[in-house]
CSV table of C-alpha atoms in Angstrom, one decimal:
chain,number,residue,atom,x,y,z
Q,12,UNK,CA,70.9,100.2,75.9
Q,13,UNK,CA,68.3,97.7,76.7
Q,14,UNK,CA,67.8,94.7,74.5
Q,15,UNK,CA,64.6,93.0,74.1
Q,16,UNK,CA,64.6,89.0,73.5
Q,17,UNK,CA,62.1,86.5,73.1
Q,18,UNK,CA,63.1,83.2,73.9
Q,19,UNK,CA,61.5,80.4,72.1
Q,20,UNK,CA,61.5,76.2,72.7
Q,21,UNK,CA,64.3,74.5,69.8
Q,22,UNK,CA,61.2,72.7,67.7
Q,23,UNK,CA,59.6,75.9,67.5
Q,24,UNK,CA,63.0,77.7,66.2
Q,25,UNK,CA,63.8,75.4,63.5
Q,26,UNK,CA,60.1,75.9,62.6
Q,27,UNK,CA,60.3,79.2,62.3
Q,28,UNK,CA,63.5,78.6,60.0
Q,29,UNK,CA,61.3,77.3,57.3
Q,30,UNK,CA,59.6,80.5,56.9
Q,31,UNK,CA,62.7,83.1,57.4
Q,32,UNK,CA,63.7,84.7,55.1
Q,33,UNK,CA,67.2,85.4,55.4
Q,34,UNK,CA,66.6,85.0,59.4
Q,35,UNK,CA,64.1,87.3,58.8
Q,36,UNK,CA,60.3,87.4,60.2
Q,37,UNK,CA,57.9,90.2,59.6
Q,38,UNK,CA,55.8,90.1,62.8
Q,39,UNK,CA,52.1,91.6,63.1
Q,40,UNK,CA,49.2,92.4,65.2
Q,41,UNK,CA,46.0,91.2,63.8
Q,42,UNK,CA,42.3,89.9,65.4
Q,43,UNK,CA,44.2,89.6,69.3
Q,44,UNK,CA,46.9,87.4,67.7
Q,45,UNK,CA,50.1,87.5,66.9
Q,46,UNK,CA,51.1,86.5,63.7
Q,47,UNK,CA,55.0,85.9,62.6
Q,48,UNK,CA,55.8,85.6,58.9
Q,49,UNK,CA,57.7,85.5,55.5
Q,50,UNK,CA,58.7,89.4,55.0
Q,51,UNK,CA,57.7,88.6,51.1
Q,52,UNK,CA,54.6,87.2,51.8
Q,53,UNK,CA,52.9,90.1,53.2
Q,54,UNK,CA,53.5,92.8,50.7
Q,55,UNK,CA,50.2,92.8,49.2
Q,56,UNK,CA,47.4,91.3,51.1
Q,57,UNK,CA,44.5,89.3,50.4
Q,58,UNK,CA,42.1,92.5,50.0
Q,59,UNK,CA,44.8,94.2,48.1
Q,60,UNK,CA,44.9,90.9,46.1
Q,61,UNK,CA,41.1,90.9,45.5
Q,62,UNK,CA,40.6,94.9,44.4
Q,63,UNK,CA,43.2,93.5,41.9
Q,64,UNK,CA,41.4,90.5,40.3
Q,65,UNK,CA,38.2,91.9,40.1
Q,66,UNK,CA,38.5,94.8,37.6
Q,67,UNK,CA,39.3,93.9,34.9
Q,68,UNK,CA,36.3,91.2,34.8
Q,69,UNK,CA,34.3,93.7,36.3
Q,70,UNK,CA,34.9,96.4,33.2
Q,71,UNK,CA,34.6,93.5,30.8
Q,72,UNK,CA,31.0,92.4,31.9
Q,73,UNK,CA,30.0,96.2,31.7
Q,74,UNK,CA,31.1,96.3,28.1
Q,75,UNK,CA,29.6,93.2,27.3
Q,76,UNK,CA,26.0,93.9,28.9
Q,77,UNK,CA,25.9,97.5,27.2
Q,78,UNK,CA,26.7,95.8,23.7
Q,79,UNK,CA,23.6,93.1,24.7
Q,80,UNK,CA,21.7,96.1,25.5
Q,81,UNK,CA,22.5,98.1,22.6
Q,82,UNK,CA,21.5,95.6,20.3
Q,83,UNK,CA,18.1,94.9,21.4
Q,84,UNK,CA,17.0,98.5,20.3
Q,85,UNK,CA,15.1,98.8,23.6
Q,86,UNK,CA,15.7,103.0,24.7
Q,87,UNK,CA,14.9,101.5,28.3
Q,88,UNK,CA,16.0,98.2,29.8
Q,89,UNK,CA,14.1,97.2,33.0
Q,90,UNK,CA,15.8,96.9,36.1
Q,91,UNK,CA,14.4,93.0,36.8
Q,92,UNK,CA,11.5,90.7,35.1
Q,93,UNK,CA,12.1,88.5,32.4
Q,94,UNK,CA,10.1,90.6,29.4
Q,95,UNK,CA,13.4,91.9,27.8
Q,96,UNK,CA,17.0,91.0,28.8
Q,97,UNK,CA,17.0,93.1,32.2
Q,98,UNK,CA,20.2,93.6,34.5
Q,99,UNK,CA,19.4,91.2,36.7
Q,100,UNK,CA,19.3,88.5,34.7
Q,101,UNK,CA,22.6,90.0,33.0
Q,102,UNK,CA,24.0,90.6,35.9
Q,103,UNK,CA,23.1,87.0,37.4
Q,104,UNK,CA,24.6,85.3,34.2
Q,105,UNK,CA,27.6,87.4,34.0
Q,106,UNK,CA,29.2,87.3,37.4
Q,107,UNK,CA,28.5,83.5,37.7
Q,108,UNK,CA,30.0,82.9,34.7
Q,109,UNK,CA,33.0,85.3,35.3
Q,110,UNK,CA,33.0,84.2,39.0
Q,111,UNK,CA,33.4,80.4,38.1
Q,112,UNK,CA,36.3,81.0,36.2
Q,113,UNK,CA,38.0,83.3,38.1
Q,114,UNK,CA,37.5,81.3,41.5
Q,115,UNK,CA,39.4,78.7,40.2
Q,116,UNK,CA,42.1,80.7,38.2
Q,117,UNK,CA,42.8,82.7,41.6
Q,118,UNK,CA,42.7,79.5,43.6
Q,119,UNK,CA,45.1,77.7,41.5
Q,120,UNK,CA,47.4,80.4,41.3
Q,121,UNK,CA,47.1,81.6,45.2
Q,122,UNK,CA,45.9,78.9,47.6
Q,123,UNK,CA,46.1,75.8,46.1
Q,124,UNK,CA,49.0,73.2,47.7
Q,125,UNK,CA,50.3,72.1,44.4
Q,126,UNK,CA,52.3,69.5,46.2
Q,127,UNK,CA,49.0,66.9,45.9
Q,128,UNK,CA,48.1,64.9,43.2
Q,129,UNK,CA,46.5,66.4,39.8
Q,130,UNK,CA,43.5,64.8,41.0
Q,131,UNK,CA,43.0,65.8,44.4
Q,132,UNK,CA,43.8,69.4,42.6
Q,133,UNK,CA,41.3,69.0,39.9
Q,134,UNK,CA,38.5,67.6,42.6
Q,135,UNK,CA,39.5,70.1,45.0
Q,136,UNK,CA,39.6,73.4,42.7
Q,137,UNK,CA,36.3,71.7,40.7
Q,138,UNK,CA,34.2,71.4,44.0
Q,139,UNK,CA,34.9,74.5,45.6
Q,140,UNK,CA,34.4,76.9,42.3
Q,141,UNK,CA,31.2,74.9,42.2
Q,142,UNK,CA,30.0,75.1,45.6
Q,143,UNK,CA,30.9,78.9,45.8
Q,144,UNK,CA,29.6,80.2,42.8
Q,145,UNK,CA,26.1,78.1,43.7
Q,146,UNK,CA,26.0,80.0,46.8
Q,147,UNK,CA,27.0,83.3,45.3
Q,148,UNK,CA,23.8,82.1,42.7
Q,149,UNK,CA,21.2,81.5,45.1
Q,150,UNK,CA,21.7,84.6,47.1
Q,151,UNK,CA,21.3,86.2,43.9
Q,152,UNK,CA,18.1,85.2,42.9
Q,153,UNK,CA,17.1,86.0,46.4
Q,154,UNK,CA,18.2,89.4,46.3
Q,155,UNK,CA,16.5,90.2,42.6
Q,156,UNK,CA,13.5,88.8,44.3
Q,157,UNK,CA,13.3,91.3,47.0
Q,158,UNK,CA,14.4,94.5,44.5
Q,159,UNK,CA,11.9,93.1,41.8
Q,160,UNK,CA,9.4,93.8,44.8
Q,161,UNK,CA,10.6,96.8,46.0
Q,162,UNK,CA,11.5,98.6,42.9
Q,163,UNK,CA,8.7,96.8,40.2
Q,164,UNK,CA,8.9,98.4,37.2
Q,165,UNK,CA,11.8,100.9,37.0
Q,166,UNK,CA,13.8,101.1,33.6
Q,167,UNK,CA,17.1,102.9,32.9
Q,168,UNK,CA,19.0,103.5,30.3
Q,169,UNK,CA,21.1,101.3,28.1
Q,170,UNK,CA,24.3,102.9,29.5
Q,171,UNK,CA,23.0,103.2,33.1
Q,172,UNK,CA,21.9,99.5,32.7
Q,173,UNK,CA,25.5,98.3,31.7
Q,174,UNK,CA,27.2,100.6,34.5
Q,175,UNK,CA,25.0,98.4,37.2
Q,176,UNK,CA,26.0,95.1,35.8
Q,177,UNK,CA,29.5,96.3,35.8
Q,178,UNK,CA,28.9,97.3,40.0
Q,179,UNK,CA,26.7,94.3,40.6
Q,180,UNK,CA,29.1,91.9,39.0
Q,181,UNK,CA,32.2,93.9,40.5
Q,182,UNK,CA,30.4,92.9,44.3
Q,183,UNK,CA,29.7,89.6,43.3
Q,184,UNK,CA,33.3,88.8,41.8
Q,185,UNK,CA,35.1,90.5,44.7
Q,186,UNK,CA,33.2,88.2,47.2
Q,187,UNK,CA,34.3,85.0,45.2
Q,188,UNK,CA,37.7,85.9,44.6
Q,189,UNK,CA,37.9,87.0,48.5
Q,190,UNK,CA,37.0,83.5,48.9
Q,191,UNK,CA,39.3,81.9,46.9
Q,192,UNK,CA,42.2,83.3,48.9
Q,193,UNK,CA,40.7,83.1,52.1
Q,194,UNK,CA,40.0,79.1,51.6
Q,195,UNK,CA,40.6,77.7,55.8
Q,196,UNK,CA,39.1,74.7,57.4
Q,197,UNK,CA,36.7,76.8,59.2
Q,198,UNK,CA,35.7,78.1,56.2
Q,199,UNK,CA,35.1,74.4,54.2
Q,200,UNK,CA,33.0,73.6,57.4
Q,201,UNK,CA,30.7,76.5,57.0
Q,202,UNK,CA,30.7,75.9,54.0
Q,203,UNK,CA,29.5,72.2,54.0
Q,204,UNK,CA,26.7,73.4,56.3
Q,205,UNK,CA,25.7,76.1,54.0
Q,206,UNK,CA,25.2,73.6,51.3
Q,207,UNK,CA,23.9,70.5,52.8
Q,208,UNK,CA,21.3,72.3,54.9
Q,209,UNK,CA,20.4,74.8,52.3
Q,210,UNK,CA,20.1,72.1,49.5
Q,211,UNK,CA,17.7,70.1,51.8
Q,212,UNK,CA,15.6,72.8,52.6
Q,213,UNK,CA,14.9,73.6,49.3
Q,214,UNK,CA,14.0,70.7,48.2
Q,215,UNK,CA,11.7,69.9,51.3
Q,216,UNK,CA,10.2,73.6,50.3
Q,217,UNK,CA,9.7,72.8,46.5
Q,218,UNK,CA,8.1,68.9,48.0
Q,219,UNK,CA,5.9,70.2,50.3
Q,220,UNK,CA,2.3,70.3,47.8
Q,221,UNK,CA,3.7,66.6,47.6
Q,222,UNK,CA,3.5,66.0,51.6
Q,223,UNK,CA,7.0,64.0,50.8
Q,224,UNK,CA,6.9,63.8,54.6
Q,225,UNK,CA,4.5,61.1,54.1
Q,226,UNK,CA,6.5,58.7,52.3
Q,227,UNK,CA,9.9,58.7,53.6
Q,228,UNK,CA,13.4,61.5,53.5
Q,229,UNK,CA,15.0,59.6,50.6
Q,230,UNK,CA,11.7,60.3,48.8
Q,231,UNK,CA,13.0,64.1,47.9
Q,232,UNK,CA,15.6,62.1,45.7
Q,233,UNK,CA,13.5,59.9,43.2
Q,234,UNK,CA,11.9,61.1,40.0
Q,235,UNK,CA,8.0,61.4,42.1
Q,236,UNK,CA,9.8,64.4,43.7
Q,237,UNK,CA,9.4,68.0,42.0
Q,238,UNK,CA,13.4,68.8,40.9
Q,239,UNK,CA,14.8,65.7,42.8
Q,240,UNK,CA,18.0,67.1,41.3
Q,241,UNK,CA,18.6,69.7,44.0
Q,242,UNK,CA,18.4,66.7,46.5
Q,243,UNK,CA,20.5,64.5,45.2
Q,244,UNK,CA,23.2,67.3,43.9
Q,245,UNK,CA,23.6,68.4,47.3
Q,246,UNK,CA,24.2,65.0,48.7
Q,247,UNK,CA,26.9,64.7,46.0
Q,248,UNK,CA,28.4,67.9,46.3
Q,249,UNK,CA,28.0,67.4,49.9
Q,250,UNK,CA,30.5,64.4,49.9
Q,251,UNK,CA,32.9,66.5,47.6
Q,252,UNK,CA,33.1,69.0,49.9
Q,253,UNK,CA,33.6,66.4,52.6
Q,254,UNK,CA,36.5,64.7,50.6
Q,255,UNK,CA,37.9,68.1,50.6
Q,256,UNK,CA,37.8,69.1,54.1
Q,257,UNK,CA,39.5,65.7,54.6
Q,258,UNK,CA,42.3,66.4,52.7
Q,259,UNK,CA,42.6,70.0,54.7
Q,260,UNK,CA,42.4,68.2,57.9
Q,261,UNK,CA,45.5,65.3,57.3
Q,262,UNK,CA,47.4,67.4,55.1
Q,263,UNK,CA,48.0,69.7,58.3
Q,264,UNK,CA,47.8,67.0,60.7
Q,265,UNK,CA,50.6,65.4,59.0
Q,266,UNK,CA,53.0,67.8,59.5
Q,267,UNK,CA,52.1,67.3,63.4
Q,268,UNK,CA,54.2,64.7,65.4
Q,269,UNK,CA,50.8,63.4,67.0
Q,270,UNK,CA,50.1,61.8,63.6
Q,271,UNK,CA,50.0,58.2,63.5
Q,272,UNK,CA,48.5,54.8,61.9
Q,273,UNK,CA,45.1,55.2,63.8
Q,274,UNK,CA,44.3,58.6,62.3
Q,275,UNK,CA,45.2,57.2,59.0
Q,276,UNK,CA,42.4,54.8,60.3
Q,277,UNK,CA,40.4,57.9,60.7
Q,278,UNK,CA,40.6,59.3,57.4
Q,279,UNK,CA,39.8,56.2,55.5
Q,280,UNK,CA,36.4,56.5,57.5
Q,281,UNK,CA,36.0,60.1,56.5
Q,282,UNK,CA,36.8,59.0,53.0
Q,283,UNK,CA,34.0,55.8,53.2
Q,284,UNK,CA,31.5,58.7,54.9
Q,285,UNK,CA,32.1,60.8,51.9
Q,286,UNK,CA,31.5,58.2,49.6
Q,287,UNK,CA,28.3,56.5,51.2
Q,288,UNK,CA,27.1,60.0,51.0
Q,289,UNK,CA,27.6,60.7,47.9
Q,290,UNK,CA,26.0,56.8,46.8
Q,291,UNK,CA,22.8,58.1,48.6
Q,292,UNK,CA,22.8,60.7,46.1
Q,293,UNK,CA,23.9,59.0,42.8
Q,294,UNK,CA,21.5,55.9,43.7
Q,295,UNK,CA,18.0,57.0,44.6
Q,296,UNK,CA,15.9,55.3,46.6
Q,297,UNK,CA,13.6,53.8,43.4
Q,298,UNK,CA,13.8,50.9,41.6
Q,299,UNK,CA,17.0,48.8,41.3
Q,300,UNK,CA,18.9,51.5,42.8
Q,301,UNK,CA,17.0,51.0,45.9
Q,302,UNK,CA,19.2,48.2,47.5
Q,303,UNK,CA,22.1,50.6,46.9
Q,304,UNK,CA,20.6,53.5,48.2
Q,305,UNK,CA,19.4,51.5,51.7
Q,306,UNK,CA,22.6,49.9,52.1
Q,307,UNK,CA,24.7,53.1,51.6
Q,308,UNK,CA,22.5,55.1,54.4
Q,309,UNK,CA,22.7,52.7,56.8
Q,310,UNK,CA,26.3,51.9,56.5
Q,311,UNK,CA,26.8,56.1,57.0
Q,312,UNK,CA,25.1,55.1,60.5
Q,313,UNK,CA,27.0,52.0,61.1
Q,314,UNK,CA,30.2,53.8,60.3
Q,315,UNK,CA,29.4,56.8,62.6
Q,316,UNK,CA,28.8,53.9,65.5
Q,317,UNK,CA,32.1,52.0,64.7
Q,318,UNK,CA,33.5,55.5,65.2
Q,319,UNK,CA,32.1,56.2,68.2
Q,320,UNK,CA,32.6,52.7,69.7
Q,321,UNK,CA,36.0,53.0,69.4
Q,322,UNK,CA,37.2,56.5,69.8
Q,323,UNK,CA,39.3,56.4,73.1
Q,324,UNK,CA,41.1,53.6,70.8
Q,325,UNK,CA,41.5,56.1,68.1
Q,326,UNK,CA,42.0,59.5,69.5
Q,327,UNK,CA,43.4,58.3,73.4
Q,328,UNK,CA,43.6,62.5,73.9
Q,329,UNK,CA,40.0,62.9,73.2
Q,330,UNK,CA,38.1,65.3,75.1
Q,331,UNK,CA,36.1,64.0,77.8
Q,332,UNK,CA,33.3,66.7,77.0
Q,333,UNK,CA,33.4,65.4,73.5
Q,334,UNK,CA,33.7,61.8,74.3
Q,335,UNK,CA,30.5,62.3,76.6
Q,336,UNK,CA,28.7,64.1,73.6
Q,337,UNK,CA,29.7,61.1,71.1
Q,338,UNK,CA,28.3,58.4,73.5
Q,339,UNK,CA,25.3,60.3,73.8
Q,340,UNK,CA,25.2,60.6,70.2
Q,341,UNK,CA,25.1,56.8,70.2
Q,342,UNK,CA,22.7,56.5,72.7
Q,343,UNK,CA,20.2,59.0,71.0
Q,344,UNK,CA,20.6,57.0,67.4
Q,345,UNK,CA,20.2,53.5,69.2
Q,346,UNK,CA,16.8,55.0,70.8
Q,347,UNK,CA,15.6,56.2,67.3
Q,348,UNK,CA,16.5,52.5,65.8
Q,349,UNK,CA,14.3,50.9,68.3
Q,350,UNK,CA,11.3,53.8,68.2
Q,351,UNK,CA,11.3,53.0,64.6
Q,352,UNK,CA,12.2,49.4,64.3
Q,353,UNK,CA,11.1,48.1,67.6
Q,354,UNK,CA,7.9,49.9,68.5
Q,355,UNK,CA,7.1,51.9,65.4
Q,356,UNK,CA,6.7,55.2,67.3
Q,357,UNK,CA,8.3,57.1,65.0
Q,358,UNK,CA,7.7,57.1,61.0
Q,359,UNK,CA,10.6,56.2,58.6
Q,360,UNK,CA,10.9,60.0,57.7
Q,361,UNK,CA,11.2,61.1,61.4
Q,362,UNK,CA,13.5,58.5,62.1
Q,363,UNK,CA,15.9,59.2,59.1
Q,364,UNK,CA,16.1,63.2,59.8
Q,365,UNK,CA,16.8,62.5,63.0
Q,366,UNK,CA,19.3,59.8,62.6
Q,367,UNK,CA,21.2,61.9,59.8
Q,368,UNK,CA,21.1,65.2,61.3
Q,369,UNK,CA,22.7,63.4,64.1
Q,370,UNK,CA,25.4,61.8,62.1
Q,371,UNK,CA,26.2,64.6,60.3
Q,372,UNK,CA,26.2,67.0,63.3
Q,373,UNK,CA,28.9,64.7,64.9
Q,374,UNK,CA,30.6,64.1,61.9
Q,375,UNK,CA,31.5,68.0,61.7
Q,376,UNK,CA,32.2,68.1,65.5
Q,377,UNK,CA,35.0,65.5,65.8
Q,378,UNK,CA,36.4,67.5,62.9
Q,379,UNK,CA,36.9,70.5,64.8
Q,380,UNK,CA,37.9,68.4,67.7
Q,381,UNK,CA,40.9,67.0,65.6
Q,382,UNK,CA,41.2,70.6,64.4
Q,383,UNK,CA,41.3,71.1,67.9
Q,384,UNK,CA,44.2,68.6,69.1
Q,385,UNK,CA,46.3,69.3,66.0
Q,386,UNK,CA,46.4,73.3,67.5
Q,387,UNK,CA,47.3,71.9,70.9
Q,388,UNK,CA,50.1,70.4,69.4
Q,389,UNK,CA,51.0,73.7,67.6
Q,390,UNK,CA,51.7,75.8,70.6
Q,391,UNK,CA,54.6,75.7,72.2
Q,392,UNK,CA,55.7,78.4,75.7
Q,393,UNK,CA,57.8,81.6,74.8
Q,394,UNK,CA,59.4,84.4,77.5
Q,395,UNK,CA,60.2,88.3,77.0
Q,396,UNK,CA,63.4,88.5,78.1
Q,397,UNK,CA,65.6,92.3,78.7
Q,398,UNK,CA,69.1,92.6,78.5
């Protein structure tokens, strides 16, 4: 009888030890890849895990909106508008609030590493409940907005109208919890995109009768700006989210053997980023906050540059594609400097969009490149053997 073997590198063996249970794997095909794991682990999945969560929260908003219902007296409750409590609005409230507290109960309890600090938890689990449930929010409102439109003055039942919240709230809550197990660096990046650009754009779209373009970017921020909250909110939550990515990033990299004193070096740049960030946010650019607020954007640049400058120092098995793109990230930001600065070609709003959406950009890309050299140092060469 034929045998089948598969012979693996010692490193890689005594990794796989960690995970065995009694020198057992469970092995599985999933997405073109190959994945080897605890036999315990993957009894239930993630989905399975989710359908799970979700009902009984689900059923519980249901009740609760066909109570409110009930005791307005109303024999019909519209489907949206604000004239009477509607199941939009119930179901807007409702899964937000349900979704908030069961992100972070299912994150606590599935995906959090509990081996960090009660802070780093509480920052982590805090930020990410946040920043999900705000998404989960906005597209929301954006979907009532088109079915308000589309389906303008349609009324149901008090019974019908609590069976919807329970569904629309069941969708809603399902798509949270999915997220709370399914919390990956790739994920934290899209997510930090999802929020910084969407904050901004909002603000810039509720600024615009304002022409804030004619003052300067920072102007979004300060109390002349209509809601400047949603500016400065998603420069704060921004930085959180950065903070957390952060912690992602070195907690894995740790673990690899390519970890030394100069990516310490790096995260404690990360963790400045994070912070100037957020002090753009917390300080606007208005009165005595003003010095604070100009110093802490233009140390974000300087910090970037000092990055760049010395990133062959830092990460010696850089890329040269992304070593290339960094020093032309430099370039392009020393241009700017001098267009503004130098010649006054461009305005001060020109010149800080461009010289922060090109900061940022690169900020997220040597991310992923690190993500990138801590995989490489992840995969090791394996043969099928036959006996």
């Amino acid at each position: 009888m034929t045998k089948n073997y598969l012979e693996i590198p010692e490193e890689l063996y005594n990794k796989l030890s960690d995970y065995a249970e009694n020198d057992q794997l469970s092995i599985r095909l999933e997405n073109q890849q190959i994945l080897l794991e605890n036999p315990k682990i993957n009894h239930t999945n993630k989905q399975n895990l989710a359908l799970h969560y979700f009902i009984v929260p689900s059923l519980a908003s249901g009740i609760i909106a066909l109570l409110i219902f009930l005791s307005t007296n109303h024999p019909q409750i519209a489907f949206t508008g604000s004239r009477h409590l509607s199941v939009a609005s119930l179901s807007i409230i409702l899964s937000t609030l349900f979704g908030f507290f069961g992100f972070i109960w299912t994150y606590l309890r599935k995906n959090c590493d509990l081996s960090k600090s009660k802070f780093k938890i509480f920052r982590e689990t805090l930020t990410l409940s946040v920043a999900y449930t705000s998404i989960s929010f906005a597209v929301q409102i954006i979907f009532w907005y088109i079915i308000g439109k589309t389906f303008s003055g349609v009324t149901f039942d008090p019974f019908t109208a609590g069976f919807l919240v329970l569904v629309f709230v069941g969708i809603i809550f399902y798509f949270l919890i999915s997220a709370a197990l399914s919390i990956t660096l790739p994920n934290l990046i899209l997510l930090l995109f999802t929020t910084f650009i969407g904050g901004i754009l909002v603000s810039m779209a509720t600024n615009n009768q304002k022409d804030w373009w004619q003052h300067n970017f920072s102007f979004l921020g300060t109390g002349e700006a209509t809601q400047h909250w949603q500016f400065n909110i998603t420069l704060i939550f921004s930085a959180l989210i950065l903070l957390t990515i952060t912690d992602f990033l070195f907690a894995e990299f740790s673990k690899s053997s390519l970890y030394n004193y100069k990516f310490k070096i790096i995260r404690v740049f990360y963790i400045l980023i994070a912070l100037l960030i957020a002090f753009v946010g917390i300080f606007p650019a208005q009165s005595w906050t003003m010095p604070i607020h100009n110093n802490s954007a233009f140390g974000l640049v300087a910090v970037v540059l000092i990055m760049i400058i010395f990133l062959k120092w830092l990460v010696p098995t850089i890329s040269k594609e992304f070593l290339a793109l960094s020093w032309t990230a430099l370039i392009a930001l020393t241009l700017s400097a001098v267009a503004f600065m130098g010649i006054h070609y461009l305005s001060l709003t020109v010149f800080e969009i461009i010289a922060f959406a090109i900061a940022f950009t690169w900020l997220v890309m040597f991310i992923n490149s690190l993500r990138g050299i801590i995989q490489e140092g992840n995969e090791w060469q394996v043969k099928l053997l036959q006996k």
